[in-house]
Amino acid sequence: VNAGNYMDYIGMYSASNASKITNIIFDGADAINIFFIGNSFTMDSVTHLPGMLAAAGIKNVNMVHMYYGGRLMSQYNSGWATDADYTCYTCNAGATSWTTSSGKSLKSVAESRKWDIVTIQEHTGNAAAWVWNSTAKANFTGVINHIKESQADAQIYYIMSQAYQNMDKIGSGSKPSITWTDQAGMYKVITDFAQAAMRDCDIDGIIPTGTMLQNLRTTSLNNDLGLTRDGYHMDYGLSRYAASCTVFESIITPLTGVNLDNNSYRYAESGEGKTPVTNANAPVALLAARNAIATPYAVTDMSSY
């Protein structure tokens, strides 16, 4: 149903039949289409978006995430039209969760509809994301050019990844290139790289999930795993939730005018790597996201929270 006809549909139903319109899916001219290209760090950042959208009552956002774990920008570039080994996660407008399919290439998805926003992400646990040089620039530019072949008007955003809690989780093949010794050093490498990409490439905006996590780590909500589930991927609950807050208010709020104030979506699971999202800590996570959006390349001290 076109969003412009929504009030006409409301007029067709009495109050007693109001439930019949709750599952109307908006698509067409008023749809907002977002295409995420990325690895497991992107998955960390988008997992909770369907629940947030549903809780906000937003039913005109279509999302697709093309996922392959550990994939690099160079691989997105070289395999744009040929690689079809991705898991394709889809959340159609009005849906409340991701569904999966396979057998698609980045090219086929890019050409499948008009995308308002396309996001890209480098694999931060690899040396390819530690030094901005001509190779890195060529790979970024190649992917951006592929996107613009069919999506000349799409806005392109770069999702920043996070600093690891456990440096031993960085692949052994990458370790000879490491020039830091701790999390703070890795965070600086990530932000320097992101700023260079933003400076030298045709990228419209940054989604600073890595800065959000550093902000959240300054609060008393931090834990022995540094709000990760394994030393490097985000905690399934709170930090993934805060990462989705960062994505939501970076790209969905500007397009819809809806923010996450009073959003009722929560995550109740608990256990190692699963910090529940509660009414008490959700506002802190949202503040960590908003502070990151305000200052994407510098940590905000939130130790009073």
Short mmCIF file of C-alpha atoms in Angstrom, two decimals:
data_model
loop_
_atom_site.label_atom_id
_atom_site.label_comp_id
_atom_site.label_asym_id
_atom_site.label_seq_id
_atom_site.Cartn_x
_atom_site.Cartn_y
_atom_site.Cartn_z
CA VAL A 1 0.00 0.00 0.00
CA ASN A 2 1.36 3.40 -0.91
CA ALA A 3 1.84 5.48 2.20
CA GLY A 4 0.01 8.35 0.55
CA ASN A 5 -3.16 6.25 0.51
CA TYR A 6 -2.92 5.24 4.16
CA MET A 7 -5.61 7.63 5.39
CA ASP A 8 -7.95 6.37 2.68
CA TYR A 9 -7.50 2.84 4.02
CA ILE A 10 -8.10 3.97 7.58
CA GLY A 11 -11.39 5.52 6.48
CA MET A 12 -12.53 2.15 5.13
CA TYR A 13 -12.50 0.48 8.54
CA SER A 14 -14.50 1.00 11.69
CA ALA A 15 -12.75 1.13 15.05
CA SER A 16 -13.78 -2.47 15.72
CA ASN A 17 -11.90 -3.58 12.60
CA ALA A 18 -8.78 -1.50 13.23
CA SER A 19 -6.64 -4.62 13.60
CA LYS A 20 -7.09 -5.29 9.89
CA ILE A 21 -4.74 -2.43 9.00
CA THR A 22 -1.93 -3.24 11.43
CA ASN A 23 -0.04 -5.37 8.92
CA ILE A 24 -0.25 -3.02 5.96
CA ILE A 25 3.18 -2.87 4.36
CA PHE A 26 4.18 0.39 2.75
CA ASP A 27 6.13 0.05 -0.47
CA GLY A 28 6.46 1.95 -3.68
CA ALA A 29 7.07 5.67 -4.00
CA ASP A 30 7.13 6.23 -0.25
CA ALA A 31 9.39 3.29 0.61
CA ILE A 32 12.82 3.81 2.13
CA ASN A 33 15.34 1.23 0.90
CA ILE A 34 18.61 0.51 2.70
CA PHE A 35 21.29 -1.90 1.44
CA PHE A 36 23.99 -3.02 3.90
CA ILE A 37 27.16 -4.56 2.45
CA GLY A 38 29.35 -6.11 5.11
CA ASN A 39 30.75 -8.84 7.29
CA SER A 40 30.03 -9.95 10.87
CA PHE A 41 30.74 -6.46 12.22
CA THR A 42 27.94 -5.13 10.02
CA MET A 43 25.73 -7.93 11.30
CA ASP A 44 26.46 -6.75 14.84
CA SER A 45 25.28 -3.27 13.86
CA VAL A 46 21.99 -4.15 12.14
CA THR A 47 20.62 -7.19 13.99
CA HIS A 48 18.24 -5.26 16.26
CA LEU A 49 16.97 -2.82 13.62
CA PRO A 50 13.77 -4.74 12.71
CA GLY A 51 12.63 -4.74 16.33
CA MET A 52 13.39 -1.05 16.71
CA LEU A 53 11.52 -0.18 13.53
CA ALA A 54 8.50 -2.21 14.62
CA ALA A 55 8.46 -0.57 18.05
CA ALA A 56 8.67 2.85 16.39
CA GLY A 57 5.70 2.03 14.15
CA ILE A 58 7.77 2.56 11.00
CA LYS A 59 6.46 0.35 8.20
CA ASN A 60 7.99 1.79 5.07
CA VAL A 61 11.65 0.76 5.46
CA ASN A 62 13.02 -2.13 3.40
CA MET A 63 16.45 -3.49 4.35
CA VAL A 64 18.84 -6.02 2.84
CA HIS A 65 22.15 -7.09 4.35
CA MET A 66 24.52 -9.06 2.15
CA TYR A 67 26.70 -10.93 4.65
CA TYR A 68 29.92 -12.91 4.42
CA GLY A 69 32.07 -13.28 7.51
CA GLY A 70 35.51 -11.68 7.39
CA ARG A 71 35.15 -10.38 3.87
CA LEU A 72 37.35 -7.44 2.84
CA MET A 73 36.64 -4.38 0.72
CA SER A 74 39.01 -5.81 -1.89
CA GLN A 75 36.82 -8.91 -2.13
CA TYR A 76 33.61 -6.90 -2.44
CA ASN A 77 35.29 -5.02 -5.26
CA SER A 78 36.75 -7.95 -7.20
CA GLY A 79 33.75 -10.24 -6.73
CA TRP A 80 31.01 -7.65 -7.17
CA ALA A 81 29.28 -9.42 -10.05
CA THR A 82 30.57 -12.97 -9.61
CA ASP A 83 30.52 -13.96 -5.93
CA ALA A 84 27.17 -15.43 -4.93
CA ASP A 85 28.20 -17.10 -1.67
CA TYR A 86 26.61 -14.49 0.59
CA THR A 87 23.83 -14.99 3.06
CA CYS A 88 21.24 -12.43 2.07
CA TYR A 89 19.31 -11.14 5.08
CA THR A 90 16.10 -9.32 4.19
CA CYS A 91 13.66 -7.32 6.30
CA ASN A 92 10.81 -6.13 4.13
CA ALA A 93 8.81 -3.08 5.14
CA GLY A 94 6.53 -3.96 8.05
CA ALA A 95 8.38 -7.17 8.97
CA THR A 96 9.67 -7.67 12.50
CA SER A 97 12.69 -9.88 11.81
CA TRP A 98 15.32 -10.80 9.23
CA THR A 99 14.75 -13.66 6.78
CA THR A 100 17.54 -15.43 4.87
CA SER A 101 18.17 -16.47 1.28
CA SER A 102 21.20 -17.26 -0.84
CA GLY A 103 22.56 -17.33 -4.37
CA LYS A 104 22.70 -13.57 -4.90
CA SER A 105 25.61 -11.34 -5.88
CA LEU A 106 26.19 -7.77 -4.76
CA LYS A 107 25.51 -6.65 -8.32
CA SER A 108 22.16 -8.43 -8.53
CA VAL A 109 20.99 -6.97 -5.22
CA ALA A 110 22.26 -3.49 -6.09
CA GLU A 111 20.24 -3.59 -9.30
CA SER A 112 17.12 -5.09 -7.72
CA ARG A 113 15.54 -1.76 -6.68
CA LYS A 114 16.32 1.90 -6.10
CA TRP A 115 18.36 2.19 -2.90
CA ASP A 116 18.25 5.35 -0.83
CA ILE A 117 21.27 4.37 1.27
CA VAL A 118 24.05 1.82 0.77
CA THR A 119 26.52 1.10 3.56
CA ILE A 120 29.99 -0.43 3.30
CA GLN A 121 32.46 -1.70 5.90
CA GLU A 122 36.05 -2.90 5.97
CA HIS A 123 37.12 -5.87 8.12
CA THR A 124 38.87 -4.14 11.00
CA GLY A 125 40.61 -7.28 12.23
CA ASN A 126 42.70 -7.39 9.07
CA ALA A 127 45.75 -5.31 8.12
CA ALA A 128 43.81 -4.02 5.11
CA ALA A 129 41.98 -1.69 7.51
CA TRP A 130 44.97 -0.39 9.43
CA VAL A 131 46.84 1.76 6.92
CA TRP A 132 45.16 4.05 4.42
CA ASN A 133 47.16 3.79 1.21
CA SER A 134 46.66 3.66 -2.55
CA THR A 135 45.48 0.03 -2.37
CA ALA A 136 42.85 0.77 0.26
CA LYS A 137 41.67 3.81 -1.65
CA ALA A 138 41.42 1.83 -4.89
CA ASN A 139 39.31 -0.85 -3.23
CA PHE A 140 36.96 1.67 -1.63
CA THR A 141 36.67 3.60 -4.89
CA GLY A 142 36.02 0.40 -6.81
CA VAL A 143 33.12 -0.62 -4.56
CA ILE A 144 31.68 2.90 -4.61
CA ASN A 145 31.87 2.97 -8.41
CA HIS A 146 30.11 -0.40 -8.60
CA ILE A 147 27.31 0.95 -6.41
CA LYS A 148 26.95 4.10 -8.48
CA GLU A 149 26.68 2.12 -11.74
CA SER A 150 23.07 1.38 -10.82
CA GLN A 151 22.52 3.72 -7.86
CA ALA A 152 23.84 7.11 -8.88
CA ASP A 153 21.63 8.92 -6.37
CA ALA A 154 22.13 6.63 -3.38
CA GLN A 155 23.84 8.00 -0.30
CA ILE A 156 26.84 5.92 0.72
CA TYR A 157 27.78 5.51 4.38
CA TYR A 158 30.82 3.87 5.94
CA ILE A 159 30.21 1.81 9.09
CA MET A 160 33.15 2.06 11.43
CA SER A 161 34.09 -1.16 13.19
CA GLN A 162 35.19 -1.63 16.78
CA ALA A 163 38.44 -2.02 18.67
CA TYR A 164 38.99 -5.53 20.01
CA GLN A 165 38.99 -6.39 23.70
CA ASN A 166 41.37 -9.30 23.12
CA MET A 167 44.25 -8.59 20.74
CA ASP A 168 44.90 -12.34 20.44
CA LYS A 169 41.70 -12.57 18.37
CA ILE A 170 43.41 -10.78 15.48
CA GLY A 171 44.39 -13.32 12.84
CA SER A 172 47.98 -14.54 12.99
CA GLY A 173 48.57 -13.54 9.37
CA SER A 174 47.82 -9.93 10.25
CA LYS A 175 49.87 -9.69 13.41
CA PRO A 176 53.20 -8.71 11.82
CA SER A 177 51.51 -5.47 10.73
CA ILE A 178 50.24 -4.53 14.20
CA THR A 179 51.70 -1.26 15.42
CA TRP A 180 49.74 -0.92 18.67
CA THR A 181 49.64 -2.81 21.95
CA ASP A 182 46.22 -2.12 23.40
CA GLN A 183 42.59 -1.29 22.71
CA ALA A 184 43.20 2.46 22.73
CA GLY A 185 45.87 2.05 20.07
CA MET A 186 43.60 -0.08 17.89
CA TYR A 187 40.79 2.45 18.24
CA LYS A 188 43.10 5.22 17.01
CA VAL A 189 44.10 3.13 13.99
CA ILE A 190 40.42 2.56 13.19
CA THR A 191 39.47 6.23 13.46
CA ASP A 192 42.49 7.41 11.47
CA PHE A 193 41.59 4.96 8.70
CA ALA A 194 37.92 6.00 8.71
CA GLN A 195 38.77 9.70 8.54
CA ALA A 196 41.09 9.11 5.60
CA ALA A 197 38.41 7.13 3.75
CA MET A 198 35.89 9.90 4.37
CA ARG A 199 38.38 12.50 3.13
CA ASP A 200 39.51 10.74 -0.04
CA CYS A 201 36.40 8.87 -1.22
CA ASP A 202 32.89 9.76 -2.32
CA ILE A 203 31.26 8.78 0.98
CA ASP A 204 28.33 10.78 2.33
CA GLY A 205 28.51 9.89 6.00
CA ILE A 206 30.03 7.85 8.80
CA ILE A 207 28.16 5.49 11.15
CA PRO A 208 30.50 5.46 14.17
CA THR A 209 29.65 2.16 15.84
CA GLY A 210 33.25 1.74 17.00
CA THR A 211 33.18 5.06 18.82
CA MET A 212 29.81 4.16 20.33
CA LEU A 213 31.35 1.01 21.83
CA GLN A 214 34.29 2.94 23.26
CA ASN A 215 31.82 5.39 24.79
CA LEU A 216 29.81 2.57 26.32
CA ARG A 217 32.98 0.97 27.67
CA THR A 218 33.61 4.09 29.78
CA THR A 219 30.40 3.40 31.77
CA SER A 220 29.87 0.98 34.64
CA LEU A 221 28.06 -1.26 32.14
CA ASN A 222 31.43 -2.42 30.81
CA ASN A 223 32.38 -6.00 31.73
CA ASP A 224 35.31 -8.43 31.62
CA LEU A 225 34.76 -9.09 27.91
CA GLY A 226 34.59 -5.39 27.09
CA LEU A 227 30.94 -5.74 26.05
CA THR A 228 31.84 -8.37 23.45
CA ARG A 229 30.75 -11.99 23.24
CA ASP A 230 34.16 -13.38 22.34
CA GLY A 231 36.75 -10.64 22.71
CA TYR A 232 36.01 -8.90 19.41
CA HIS A 233 32.41 -9.28 18.20
CA MET A 234 29.85 -7.14 19.98
CA ASP A 235 27.80 -8.51 22.86
CA TYR A 236 24.57 -10.02 21.48
CA GLY A 237 22.49 -7.75 23.69
CA LEU A 238 23.55 -4.33 24.91
CA SER A 239 26.40 -3.40 22.57
CA ARG A 240 24.60 -4.78 19.49
CA TYR A 241 21.56 -2.79 20.61
CA ALA A 242 23.64 0.37 20.98
CA ALA A 243 25.23 -0.26 17.56
CA SER A 244 21.76 -0.49 16.03
CA CYS A 245 20.86 2.74 17.83
CA THR A 246 23.85 4.31 16.07
CA VAL A 247 22.74 3.04 12.67
CA PHE A 248 19.12 4.02 13.28
CA GLU A 249 19.78 7.61 14.31
CA SER A 250 22.52 8.08 11.69
CA ILE A 251 20.43 7.11 8.66
CA ILE A 252 16.84 6.20 9.54
CA THR A 253 16.03 9.19 11.76
CA PRO A 254 17.03 11.73 9.06
CA LEU A 255 14.82 9.93 6.52
CA THR A 256 11.77 9.40 8.74
CA GLY A 257 11.95 12.13 11.38
CA VAL A 258 11.58 9.43 14.04
CA ASN A 259 14.19 9.00 16.78
CA LEU A 260 14.56 6.35 19.47
CA ASP A 261 13.27 8.36 22.42
CA ASN A 262 10.83 6.09 24.30
CA ASN A 263 11.33 3.24 21.82
CA SER A 264 10.10 0.13 23.63
CA TYR A 265 12.24 -2.51 21.89
CA ARG A 266 14.31 -4.56 24.37
CA TYR A 267 16.49 -7.69 24.40
CA ALA A 268 15.83 -9.99 27.35
CA GLU A 269 18.33 -12.85 26.93
CA SER A 270 21.11 -13.16 29.50
CA GLY A 271 24.34 -15.12 29.94
CA GLU A 272 27.93 -14.70 28.83
CA GLY A 273 28.02 -12.40 25.82
CA LYS A 274 24.31 -11.61 26.23
CA THR A 275 23.82 -8.48 28.31
CA PRO A 276 20.05 -7.85 28.53
CA VAL A 277 18.73 -4.52 27.28
CA THR A 278 16.57 -3.08 30.03
CA ASN A 279 14.64 0.09 30.75
CA ALA A 280 17.56 1.13 32.95
CA ASN A 281 20.45 0.64 30.52
CA ALA A 282 18.78 1.29 27.15
CA PRO A 283 18.92 5.09 27.61
CA VAL A 284 22.65 4.86 28.38
CA ALA A 285 23.22 2.83 25.21
CA LEU A 286 21.27 5.38 23.21
CA LEU A 287 23.31 8.22 24.73
CA ALA A 288 26.54 6.40 23.83
CA ALA A 289 25.26 6.22 20.25
CA ARG A 290 24.26 9.88 20.17
CA ASN A 291 27.59 10.98 21.60
CA ALA A 292 29.35 8.97 18.90
CA ILE A 293 27.25 10.56 16.18
CA ALA A 294 28.08 14.00 17.59
CA THR A 295 31.84 13.28 17.84
CA PRO A 296 32.52 10.23 15.63
CA TYR A 297 36.30 10.14 15.98
CA ALA A 298 36.74 10.81 19.71
CA VAL A 299 35.63 8.96 22.83
CA THR A 300 33.12 10.66 25.13
CA ASP A 301 33.72 10.01 28.81
CA MET A 302 30.50 8.55 30.20
CA SER A 303 31.94 7.30 33.49
CA SER A 304 29.15 9.00 35.43
CA TYR A 305 26.66 6.51 33.96
#
